[in-house]
Amino acid sequence: MTALLDVRDLVTVFPGDGKDLRAVDEVSFQVARGEVLGLVGESGSGKSVTGFSIMGLVDQPGRVASGTILFDGEDLAKADLETRRSLRGRRIAMVFQDPMMTLNPVLRIGTQMTETLHAHETLSRQAARARARDALGLVGIPSPEERLDAYPHEFSGGMRQRVAIAIALLHRPDLIIADEPTTALDVTIQAQIISEFQRLTEEQGTAVIWITHDLAIVSGLADRIAVMYGGRIVETGTISEVLEHPRHPYTRGLIRSVPSENTRGTRLAQIPGVTPSLGRMPAGCAFRSRCERADGTCAERPGRFGGARAYHRCFHPHEEALA
Amino acid sequence: MMTTLIRRAIQAGFVVFAMTLIVFVGVNVIGNPVDILINPDLNQAERLRVVQNLGLDQPLWRQYLSFLHGLSQGNFGDSFVYSKPALDVIVERLPATLELALCAMVIAIVVGLPLGLYAGLYPERLSSRLIMTGSILGFSLPTFWVGLMFILLFAVQLGWLPSNGRGETAEFLGARWSFLTGDGLAHLVLPALNLALFKTSLILRLTRAGVQEVVMQDFVKFARAKGLREGRIVLVHILKNLMIPVVTIIGLEFGSLIAFSVVTESIFGWPGMGKLIIDSINLLDRPVIVAYLMMMVVLFVSLNFIIDICYTLLDPRVRLDGKG
Ligand SMILES: Nc1ncnc2c1ncn2[C@@H]1O[C@H](COP(=O)(O)OP(=O)(O)OP(=O)(O)O)[C@@H](O)[C@H]1O
Ligand code: SF4
Ligand SMILES: [Mg+2]
């Protein structure tokens, strides 16, 4: 089975302090058709930048410095601007973290939906409007016909995120990158939106990269998981593999810090220390400054141990399953 | 909506009324017109007659009341100098100033807005840096100096354009306009450019700052993520958000163009209101000064009103009846 998305050794840099800082550092992963990949990591680990790199939307003056982004066999990193534009929104869509900021405040919801259709298809205004209305209905927005004429400020945060999801689903894309789409919402709305998102993408056979710092969300949602630290994927594999048998010390720390039934009442084990900023990442293994297993070997950069779909980057991996 | 409009109108009326008092008292403070207007050779009896004719023998409050009374009938009193209604004197000069201000504003928008947009979208390009440097010049060079340079270069040295007066005019809507004749248009070019220079720089810099703020917003990135073409992103998503501050500035600056075009009008011998008001102040022609100032008050109040209405059209979050 060839992967829908095959990212290899992706490096995305931002200029700073006279040299390029790697926000994404030799990241490799694959997503098969219809598969859900959870991309997990602390704040600043490079999850969003990875997503934007795939979209071709890295903020200036940042850029994808090297690596390949094979989407359905075509290398996006080398594709021209028009090719990338025509893929965006049509075959690869994205939902952003903050629903309060993603919709244009001065344009009607209907306009923001139909313009997405007109950007990729030739169709009449009526047809576009009908499709927009149906999409709104699909994500559970009541009286969608009237809501098309409303402005974003007339919607709650949860409703806005539904609109953004409806926009992402308009063209039945092959891949949706969902960048923490529920973190800005309150918990009950979160659960609703996650389950609806899950249902819709499953129905449409859409592959999803679900970006989050919340392991609990991913464990219920994803087929596979990739854990990021300091711009690198330090461990990836199927959900059960990684969660039951984490090899990388960082993955282990992350799992231990999630509250669960059997940790109730006990102190959660937090990973000591804080993530260094990009400019201060240690050479060799980026996790070295916080790792209890670190030794001299770790001053070297750990390579990928394992295959393309399941690997870790640690010289002293845990062999035993998680207690 | 309707009730808000009425409430606004009443507020505006109150502002205008308060201004009548301030303007009237203010004008009385700056000097006694009798000293300037009356031929010093006249004897005491003759002086008294003139003063009585002008109503200047009355106490100030009485003068104010009769001024208000006249005002309620649309009458600002007669000009001391021209011996005809002050309002007529001003309205005669209005078209000249109006067309000059309008031309300058159009130039400023047509040049400043696209250049600001460009410089904001591509700040790192050399052309953008040149534009910004140019705008600093336009911002900091004094208008009178630039006007003189224009005259020296285009009128004296090159002889391309006339530099004095309005040239030929043609009648339209009961007033005479320069822009309707070739000769008048040629006369309009230099003063309009002179006035436009500062406003262009202002709009340009404001637009650029606005663009740089808007392009950072998530919704622009999201528009790109939807696969929209660059043209639509700039012309619809960015420009529409930008128009809110730009329209405010355009409205207020248009008012200031009309009210303060004195310098340019003087340099280019443009017979507009700016020149009139300077002459009137020199001669202490109170009715004209008062009428002019009142017109400006009404102008700014109306412009603010129009800007408010524009807001509600441009920004769906603003409602006239809301707290906004
Ligand atoms: N526009 C930018 N300019 C400079 N540096 C940036 C920019 N965007 C991201 N970075 C840097 O890249 C690194 C990764 O950021 P990224 O936004 O991908 O983190 P994240 O994993 O998505 O975190 P979060 O959970 O907070 O969203 C950070 O160190 C950040 O400072
Ligand atoms: S390579 Fe070394 S420092 Fe890095 S995680 Fe493994 S043991 Fe820790
Ligand atoms: Mg992020």
XYZ file of C-alpha atoms and ligand atoms in Angstrom:
687
model
C 0.000 0.000 0.000
C 1.508 3.346 -0.986
C 0.894 6.087 1.508
C -1.356 9.045 0.691
C 1.134 11.341 2.361
C 4.773 10.424 2.720
C 6.899 13.032 4.454
C 10.632 12.357 4.412
C 13.331 14.234 6.309
C 11.351 17.455 6.321
C 13.316 20.427 7.654
C 11.574 23.766 8.164
C 13.625 26.695 9.412
C 13.104 30.198 10.732
C 15.994 32.621 10.514
C 17.105 33.834 13.931
C 20.286 34.816 15.785
C 22.276 34.826 12.551
C 21.543 31.211 11.743
C 18.559 29.153 10.658
C 16.685 27.602 13.566
C 15.048 24.273 12.798
C 11.431 24.344 13.952
C 10.920 21.043 12.129
C 13.992 18.845 12.104
C 14.215 15.815 9.808
C 10.652 14.778 10.322
C 9.474 11.628 8.534
C 6.064 10.035 8.702
C 3.386 8.483 6.535
C -0.367 8.701 6.436
C -2.370 6.092 4.522
C -5.743 6.803 2.913
C -8.456 7.043 5.520
C -5.971 6.767 8.355
C -5.910 9.031 11.400
C -2.482 10.063 12.628
C -2.199 11.806 15.974
C 0.676 14.303 16.072
C 1.434 14.893 19.742
C 3.890 17.056 21.630
C 4.300 19.921 24.043
C 3.844 23.524 23.039
C 6.574 24.630 20.682
C 7.531 21.131 19.589
C 6.835 21.971 15.943
C 3.428 20.366 15.355
C 1.794 23.379 13.728
C 4.843 24.197 11.654
C 4.806 20.612 10.382
C 1.163 21.057 9.361
C 1.813 24.412 7.699
C 4.822 22.973 5.880
C 2.583 20.352 4.294
C 0.085 23.064 3.369
C 2.824 25.301 1.970
C 1.792 28.016 4.421
C 4.880 28.492 6.570
C 5.013 32.122 7.742
C 7.619 34.321 6.111
C 10.570 34.398 6.536
C 10.388 30.732 7.502
C 10.724 28.116 4.770
C 10.937 24.433 4.057
C 14.680 23.978 3.722
C 14.888 20.355 2.663
C 13.078 17.048 2.532
C 10.222 15.739 0.444
C 6.472 15.922 0.989
C 5.018 13.259 -1.295
C 1.280 13.665 -1.621
C -0.287 11.008 -3.793
C 3.105 10.521 -5.420
C 3.792 14.223 -6.123
C 6.471 16.133 -4.225
C 4.765 19.228 -2.813
C 8.065 20.692 -1.664
C 9.001 21.104 -5.319
C 5.557 21.833 -6.773
C 4.850 25.286 -8.222
C 2.585 27.762 -6.446
C -0.484 27.162 -8.619
C -0.301 23.397 -8.151
C -0.111 23.887 -4.406
C -2.956 26.349 -4.390
C -5.194 24.028 -6.352
C -4.507 21.222 -3.863
C -5.173 23.378 -0.812
C -8.760 23.317 0.286
C -9.603 20.786 -2.403
C -7.508 17.708 -1.623
C -5.755 18.832 1.554
C -7.737 20.947 3.978
C -6.846 22.404 7.345
C -8.757 23.398 10.472
C -7.045 25.851 12.796
C -6.712 26.020 16.541
C -8.621 29.198 17.312
C -12.094 29.356 15.754
C -12.472 32.978 16.866
C -9.694 34.005 14.500
C -10.086 31.773 11.454
C -13.135 33.335 9.876
C -12.972 36.747 8.277
C -15.018 39.098 10.494
C -16.349 41.255 7.660
C -17.541 38.538 5.278
C -20.733 36.510 5.510
C -20.429 32.821 6.333
C -22.039 31.981 2.997
C -19.444 34.011 1.115
C -16.593 32.379 2.970
C -17.976 28.972 2.055
C -18.930 29.522 -1.564
C -15.652 31.273 -2.381
C -13.928 28.044 -1.416
C -16.059 26.196 -3.955
C -15.548 28.791 -6.678
C -11.793 28.664 -6.138
C -11.680 25.068 -7.322
C -14.774 24.377 -9.411
C -16.913 26.054 -12.024
C -20.416 26.108 -10.676
C -23.340 28.497 -10.475
C -23.904 30.708 -7.448
C -27.079 28.869 -6.604
C -25.340 25.501 -6.768
C -22.497 26.792 -4.594
C -24.957 28.172 -2.072
C -26.872 24.919 -1.948
C -23.675 22.973 -1.336
C -22.611 25.410 1.383
C -25.993 25.072 3.052
C -25.855 21.286 2.970
C -22.353 21.349 4.433
C -23.544 23.530 7.315
C -26.398 21.137 7.951
C -23.970 18.235 7.940
C -21.887 19.656 10.805
C -25.007 20.209 12.871
C -25.713 23.914 12.452
C -29.433 24.600 12.864
C -31.358 26.454 10.115
C -28.343 26.501 7.783
C -30.140 28.448 5.055
C -30.481 31.567 7.237
C -27.089 31.129 8.862
C -25.404 31.500 5.477
C -26.196 35.208 5.627
C -24.858 35.668 9.142
C -21.458 37.059 10.066
C -18.905 35.182 12.213
C -19.526 37.340 15.293
C -23.083 36.022 15.387
C -21.745 32.502 16.097
C -20.355 30.996 19.289
C -16.832 29.548 19.282
C -18.097 26.006 18.910
C -20.372 26.987 16.035
C -17.529 28.801 14.323
C -15.368 25.725 14.549
C -18.202 23.735 12.999
C -18.267 26.237 10.159
C -14.510 25.854 9.707
C -14.931 22.084 9.655
C -17.757 22.414 7.144
C -15.460 24.501 4.944
C -12.701 21.921 5.258
C -15.100 19.146 4.249
C -16.648 21.034 1.300
C -14.502 19.393 -1.353
C -14.358 15.985 0.338
C -10.574 16.256 0.671
C -8.258 13.247 0.883
C -6.511 14.698 3.913
C -7.473 17.096 6.663
C -4.907 18.590 8.980
C -6.729 19.420 12.204
C -4.500 21.695 14.315
C -5.856 21.431 17.863
C -9.328 22.304 16.616
C -10.983 21.854 19.996
C -8.491 23.211 22.545
C -10.058 26.667 22.523
C -13.521 25.250 23.285
C -15.074 24.133 26.532
C -15.096 20.471 27.383
C -18.642 19.453 26.456
C -18.469 21.205 23.104
C -15.040 19.622 22.603
C -16.456 16.132 22.944
C -19.357 16.869 20.592
C -17.176 18.316 17.907
C -14.589 15.573 18.128
C -17.194 12.860 17.720
C -18.875 14.616 14.799
C -15.574 15.262 13.140
C -14.709 11.629 13.572
C -18.026 10.470 12.108
C -17.796 12.745 9.059
C -14.209 11.960 8.169
C -14.913 8.260 8.586
C -17.945 8.474 6.299
C -15.985 10.332 3.661
C -12.890 8.181 4.013
C -10.758 11.223 4.790
C -7.316 10.773 6.233
C -6.619 13.051 9.206
C -3.556 14.427 10.887
C -4.883 15.357 14.311
C -2.490 17.759 16.014
C -2.797 18.017 19.785
C -0.860 18.156 23.011
C -3.530 15.995 24.612
C -2.673 12.311 24.557
C -6.114 11.391 25.859
C -7.833 12.830 22.785
C -5.487 11.057 20.422
C -5.783 7.681 22.100
C -9.502 7.596 21.409
C -9.268 8.963 17.925
C -6.149 7.958 16.058
C -4.923 4.806 14.364
C -1.315 5.844 14.656
C 0.630 8.355 16.643
C 3.762 10.433 16.184
C 5.333 12.092 19.223
C 7.276 15.307 18.612
C 9.923 16.917 20.749
C 12.161 19.830 19.764
C 11.087 19.694 16.141
C 11.738 15.964 15.768
C 9.502 12.956 15.804
C 11.024 10.978 18.652
C 8.672 8.031 18.390
C 5.943 6.813 16.080
C 3.877 3.695 15.600
C 0.363 2.368 16.045
C -1.592 3.701 18.999
C -1.472 0.445 20.948
C 2.221 -0.110 20.242
C 3.261 3.321 21.392
C 0.913 3.710 24.333
C 1.458 0.222 25.740
C 5.091 -0.088 24.873
C 6.669 3.350 24.668
C 10.382 3.135 23.996
C 11.420 6.754 24.097
C 11.821 8.281 27.573
C 9.929 11.389 26.464
C 6.927 9.356 25.280
C 6.937 7.547 28.593
C 7.021 10.807 30.522
C 4.187 12.165 28.440
C 2.007 9.118 29.091
C 2.746 9.188 32.825
C 1.682 12.820 33.024
C -1.831 12.062 31.719
C -4.378 11.699 34.504
C -6.283 8.396 34.444
C -8.344 6.073 36.665
C -5.403 4.383 38.336
C -3.424 7.568 38.934
C -6.341 9.266 40.658
C -5.317 10.624 44.023
C -1.612 10.245 43.372
C 0.709 12.959 42.187
C 1.159 12.921 38.434
C 4.692 12.345 37.282
C 5.705 15.461 35.390
C 8.702 15.469 33.091
C 11.327 17.521 34.937
C 12.529 20.772 33.401
C 11.087 22.741 30.507
C 11.484 22.518 26.764
C 14.441 24.665 25.743
C 13.764 27.329 23.114
C 14.790 26.571 19.537
C 18.098 28.407 19.818
C 19.050 26.480 22.959
C 18.270 22.928 21.873
C 21.157 20.717 22.948
C 23.261 19.150 20.205
C 22.760 15.434 19.793
C 19.504 14.203 21.309
C 17.286 17.224 21.878
C 15.763 15.615 24.975
C 19.194 15.176 26.577
C 18.792 18.107 28.967
C 15.748 16.512 30.597
C 16.405 12.786 30.199
C 17.252 10.578 33.164
C 18.795 7.920 30.902
C 21.091 10.336 29.098
C 24.793 9.516 28.878
C 27.750 10.386 26.653
C 26.332 8.528 23.667
C 23.428 10.928 23.582
C 25.694 13.772 22.493
C 25.391 12.156 19.089
C 22.223 12.666 17.141
C 20.122 9.540 17.449
C 18.980 8.199 14.084
C 15.741 6.417 13.364
C 15.579 2.981 14.872
C 12.884 0.964 13.102
C 10.915 1.248 9.845
C 9.123 4.084 8.078
C 5.840 3.620 9.948
C 7.172 2.688 13.375
C 10.427 3.984 14.781
C 11.997 5.778 17.712
C 14.991 8.056 18.121
C 16.726 6.957 21.312
C 20.028 5.246 22.060
C 18.723 3.719 25.270
C 15.108 2.817 24.598
C 12.897 1.265 27.235
C 12.397 -2.378 26.390
C 9.736 -3.244 28.939
C 6.044 -2.507 28.459
C 4.491 0.253 30.502
C 3.326 -0.876 33.912
C -31.852 52.512 12.925
C -34.154 55.458 12.296
C -34.315 56.468 15.954
C -30.525 56.334 16.186
C -30.220 58.553 13.165
C -32.563 61.052 14.782
C -30.680 60.870 18.068
C -27.438 61.484 16.229
C -28.967 64.427 14.406
C -30.064 65.982 17.709
C -26.584 65.483 19.162
C -25.131 67.101 16.059
C -27.530 70.015 16.417
C -26.377 70.505 19.973
C -22.732 70.500 18.933
C -23.449 73.080 16.256
C -25.301 75.274 18.753
C -22.476 75.106 21.268
C -20.080 76.035 18.515
C -22.081 79.166 17.629
C -21.399 80.471 21.114
C -17.712 79.592 21.078
C -17.189 80.958 17.595
C -19.081 84.160 18.269
C -17.295 84.937 21.496
C -13.955 83.856 20.038
C -14.279 86.146 17.075
C -15.174 89.071 19.336
C -12.058 88.499 21.378
C -9.622 88.763 18.461
C -10.124 92.454 17.837
C -12.433 95.348 17.161
C -13.334 95.638 13.488
C -14.200 99.286 13.898
C -10.530 100.196 14.111
C -9.795 98.544 10.806
C -12.943 99.144 8.814
C -13.625 102.760 9.460
C -11.805 105.488 7.650
C -9.835 107.336 10.360
C -10.648 110.663 8.690
C -14.352 110.390 9.606
C -15.628 112.561 12.414
C -17.167 111.280 15.640
C -20.810 111.496 14.482
C -20.111 109.669 11.255
C -18.199 106.943 13.096
C -21.117 106.431 15.432
C -23.514 106.072 12.515
C -21.378 103.360 10.887
C -21.003 101.528 14.186
C -24.747 101.604 14.703
C -25.318 100.410 11.152
C -23.097 97.413 11.775
C -24.834 96.775 15.092
C -21.536 96.995 16.961
C -22.854 99.429 19.582
C -25.004 96.740 21.157
C -23.764 94.680 24.135
C -22.251 91.345 23.188
C -25.160 89.193 24.376
C -27.553 91.258 22.318
C -25.325 90.927 19.278
C -25.258 87.196 19.879
C -29.034 86.994 20.133
C -29.560 88.915 16.932
C -26.909 86.701 15.340
C -28.862 83.625 16.479
C -32.047 85.183 15.231
C -30.499 85.757 11.818
C -29.063 82.265 11.875
C -32.496 80.736 12.405
C -33.413 82.327 9.083
C -30.239 81.141 7.388
C -28.742 84.600 7.598
C -25.225 85.199 8.950
C -25.454 88.924 8.479
C -23.799 91.005 5.800
C -20.083 91.038 5.209
C -18.538 94.273 6.490
C -16.226 94.303 3.505
C -18.322 93.146 0.560
C -21.636 94.531 1.831
C -23.561 91.424 0.834
C -24.684 88.363 2.814
C -21.665 86.634 4.341
C -22.974 83.249 3.320
C -23.149 84.303 -0.331
C -19.562 85.523 -0.196
C -18.463 82.120 1.056
C -20.650 79.995 -1.164
C -19.263 81.815 -4.192
C -15.826 80.579 -3.224
C -16.928 77.101 -2.261
C -16.722 75.398 -5.688
C -13.091 76.413 -6.109
C -12.078 74.916 -2.781
C -14.329 71.919 -3.188
C -12.925 70.867 -6.534
C -9.380 71.408 -5.363
C -9.962 69.297 -2.246
C -11.790 66.594 -4.180
C -9.046 66.341 -6.790
C -6.376 66.178 -4.112
C -8.292 63.488 -2.239
C -8.861 61.397 -5.351
C -5.155 61.593 -6.205
C -4.243 60.674 -2.638
C -6.527 57.627 -2.673
C -5.699 56.443 -6.172
C -1.963 56.698 -5.517
C -1.709 56.085 -1.780
C -3.974 53.077 -1.400
C -2.414 50.782 -4.051
C 1.132 51.784 -3.146
C 0.442 51.206 0.548
C -1.103 47.852 -0.273
C 1.940 46.886 -2.323
C 4.439 48.061 0.274
C 2.528 46.208 2.978
C 2.284 42.962 1.052
C 5.919 42.888 -0.086
C 7.781 44.865 2.574
C 11.140 43.319 1.780
C 11.234 44.386 -1.866
C 13.464 47.256 -2.913
C 10.529 48.996 -4.605
C 8.619 48.939 -1.326
C 11.526 50.515 0.498
C 11.701 53.233 -2.156
C 7.979 53.864 -1.774
C 8.329 54.184 1.982
C 11.273 56.552 1.675
C 9.267 58.644 -0.772
C 6.368 58.767 1.644
C 8.616 60.073 4.404
C 9.552 62.953 2.100
C 5.900 63.590 1.275
C 5.208 63.545 4.969
C 7.911 65.879 6.150
C 8.473 68.431 3.387
C 6.490 71.585 4.178
C 3.574 72.116 1.796
C 4.466 75.717 0.974
C 8.022 74.756 0.058
C 6.878 71.944 -2.212
C 4.337 74.313 -3.774
C 7.068 76.849 -4.528
C 9.270 74.112 -5.983
C 6.400 72.964 -8.184
C 5.967 76.483 -9.477
C 9.686 76.917 -10.047
C 10.035 73.631 -11.863
C 6.832 73.118 -13.825
C 5.716 76.696 -14.396
C 8.893 78.745 -14.503
C 11.605 76.348 -15.706
C 9.683 73.933 -17.890
C 6.690 76.144 -18.631
C 4.428 73.067 -18.768
C 1.693 74.154 -16.435
C 0.156 77.423 -15.256
C 0.593 78.256 -11.601
C -1.830 81.055 -10.853
C -5.617 81.223 -10.653
C -8.330 78.867 -11.806
C -8.088 79.382 -15.549
C -11.204 78.991 -17.634
C -14.284 77.746 -15.839
C -17.545 76.271 -17.032
C -20.944 76.331 -15.391
C -22.394 73.199 -13.882
C -25.106 72.881 -11.227
C -25.242 76.629 -10.930
C -21.578 77.038 -10.032
C -18.395 77.601 -12.011
C -15.854 74.777 -12.148
C -12.329 74.571 -13.509
C -12.211 70.853 -14.039
C -14.693 71.065 -16.913
C -12.352 72.942 -19.241
C -8.918 71.929 -20.516
C -7.412 75.191 -19.392
C -9.029 74.971 -15.968
C -7.810 71.415 -15.576
C -4.257 72.502 -16.379
C -4.552 75.154 -13.668
C -5.835 72.551 -11.242
C -2.920 70.131 -11.616
C -0.196 71.832 -9.585
C -2.253 72.972 -6.580
C -4.052 69.606 -6.454
C -0.757 67.708 -6.533
C 0.651 70.010 -3.906
C -2.276 69.398 -1.588
C -2.338 65.696 -2.389
C 1.289 65.009 -1.511
C 0.866 64.950 2.246
C -2.454 63.102 2.122
C -1.024 60.510 -0.242
C 1.808 59.790 2.160
C -0.628 59.598 5.036
C -2.981 57.147 3.318
C -0.031 55.154 2.016
C 1.524 54.694 5.441
C -1.781 53.952 7.092
C -2.643 51.379 4.437
C 0.734 49.715 4.734
C 0.511 49.497 8.508
C -3.012 48.099 8.165
C -1.936 45.478 5.623
C 0.908 44.324 7.801
C -1.451 43.895 10.689
C -4.148 42.132 8.693
C -1.856 39.678 6.858
C -0.701 38.355 10.228
C -4.248 37.360 11.099
C -5.296 33.742 11.094
C -8.182 34.383 8.760
C -5.802 35.348 5.968
C -3.883 32.132 6.471
C -7.157 30.243 6.551
C -8.188 31.911 3.279
C -4.957 30.598 1.789
C -5.617 27.176 3.296
C -8.914 27.178 1.422
C -6.973 27.495 -1.827
C -8.228 30.978 -2.705
C -6.311 32.830 -5.356
C -3.973 35.600 -4.202
C -6.025 38.287 -5.953
C -9.156 37.438 -4.007
C -7.255 37.235 -0.733
C -5.831 40.709 -1.212
C -8.807 42.455 -2.780
C -11.533 40.913 -0.645
C -10.137 39.474 2.563
C -7.398 41.998 3.257
C -8.792 45.130 1.638
C -12.220 44.858 3.223
C -10.699 44.728 6.692
C -8.398 47.581 5.831
C -11.134 49.917 4.672
C -12.365 50.603 8.193
C -9.406 52.702 9.375
C -8.760 54.026 5.872
C -12.278 55.387 5.460
C -12.016 57.205 8.790
C -8.837 58.919 7.724
C -10.163 59.741 4.271
C -13.261 61.356 5.752
C -11.443 63.451 8.319
C -8.650 64.406 5.952
C -11.148 65.499 3.360
C -12.609 67.868 5.922
C -9.184 69.212 6.745
C -8.415 69.680 3.044
C -11.428 71.926 2.714
C -10.832 73.762 5.958
C -7.073 74.211 5.787
C -6.137 74.561 2.143
C -5.076 78.129 2.936
C -1.397 77.683 2.202
C -1.835 76.048 -1.169
C -4.574 78.445 -2.200
C -2.378 81.400 -1.340
C 0.664 80.108 -3.191
C -1.261 79.247 -6.343
C -3.553 82.277 -6.221
C -6.486 79.882 -6.080
C -9.576 81.949 -5.274
C -11.067 79.535 -2.771
C -12.354 79.800 0.765
C -8.919 79.460 2.331
C -7.798 82.680 0.715
C -11.084 84.345 1.587
C -10.825 83.472 5.253
C -7.288 84.804 5.522
C -8.399 88.071 3.958
C -11.439 88.204 6.245
C -9.349 87.652 9.350
C -6.994 90.439 8.310
C -9.932 92.769 7.871
C -11.826 91.395 10.898
C -14.853 90.797 8.683
C -16.731 89.119 11.525
C -19.822 87.847 9.701
C -17.691 86.085 7.095
C -15.389 84.561 9.706
C -18.308 83.373 11.762
C -20.163 82.017 8.757
C -17.036 80.243 7.569
C -16.290 78.686 10.938
C -19.896 77.591 11.282
C -19.743 75.981 7.874
C -16.650 74.084 8.910
C -18.359 72.906 12.090
C -21.264 71.631 10.039
C -18.842 70.062 7.573
C -16.977 68.095 10.234
C -20.140 67.072 12.021
C -21.568 65.804 8.726
C -18.360 63.986 7.830
C -18.313 62.232 11.181
C -21.892 61.259 10.602
C -21.065 59.833 7.180
C -18.051 57.986 8.582
C -20.297 56.410 11.210
C -22.678 55.234 8.542
C -19.756 53.859 6.510
C -18.679 51.860 9.563
C -21.976 50.070 9.735
C -21.692 49.257 6.057
C -18.086 48.073 6.323
C -18.036 46.324 9.656
C -20.901 43.987 10.492
C -19.880 44.038 14.166
C -20.751 47.714 14.464
C -24.395 48.623 14.799
C -25.582 52.209 14.936
C -27.955 51.334 17.748
C -25.344 49.298 19.653
C -22.874 50.612 22.153
C -20.076 50.414 19.491
N 6.315 32.562 12.414
C 7.313 32.078 13.178
N 8.471 32.757 13.283
C 9.481 32.282 14.054
N 9.435 31.140 14.747
C 8.309 30.426 14.681
C 7.187 30.853 13.893
N 6.203 29.941 14.009
C 6.687 28.983 14.835
N 7.954 29.268 15.233
C 8.772 28.472 16.122
O 8.714 27.138 15.727
C 8.630 26.292 16.867
C 7.483 25.339 16.711
O 6.262 26.062 16.761
P 4.865 25.385 16.525
O 3.897 26.480 16.400
O 4.948 24.385 15.424
O 4.646 24.620 17.890
P 3.425 23.716 18.275
O 3.969 22.369 18.509
O 2.349 23.856 17.273
O 3.017 24.346 19.660
P 1.577 24.711 20.227
O 1.091 23.483 20.936
O 1.862 25.813 21.189
O 0.713 25.105 19.088
C 8.495 27.186 18.083
O 9.722 27.206 18.761
C 8.206 28.535 17.522
O 8.857 29.513 18.281
S 18.939 9.329 23.215
Fe 19.707 9.547 25.243
S 19.026 11.544 25.906
Fe 17.875 11.028 24.105
S 16.072 10.150 24.923
Fe 17.424 8.441 24.516
S 18.499 8.177 26.424
Fe 17.487 10.143 26.568
Mg 0.424 24.791 17.275
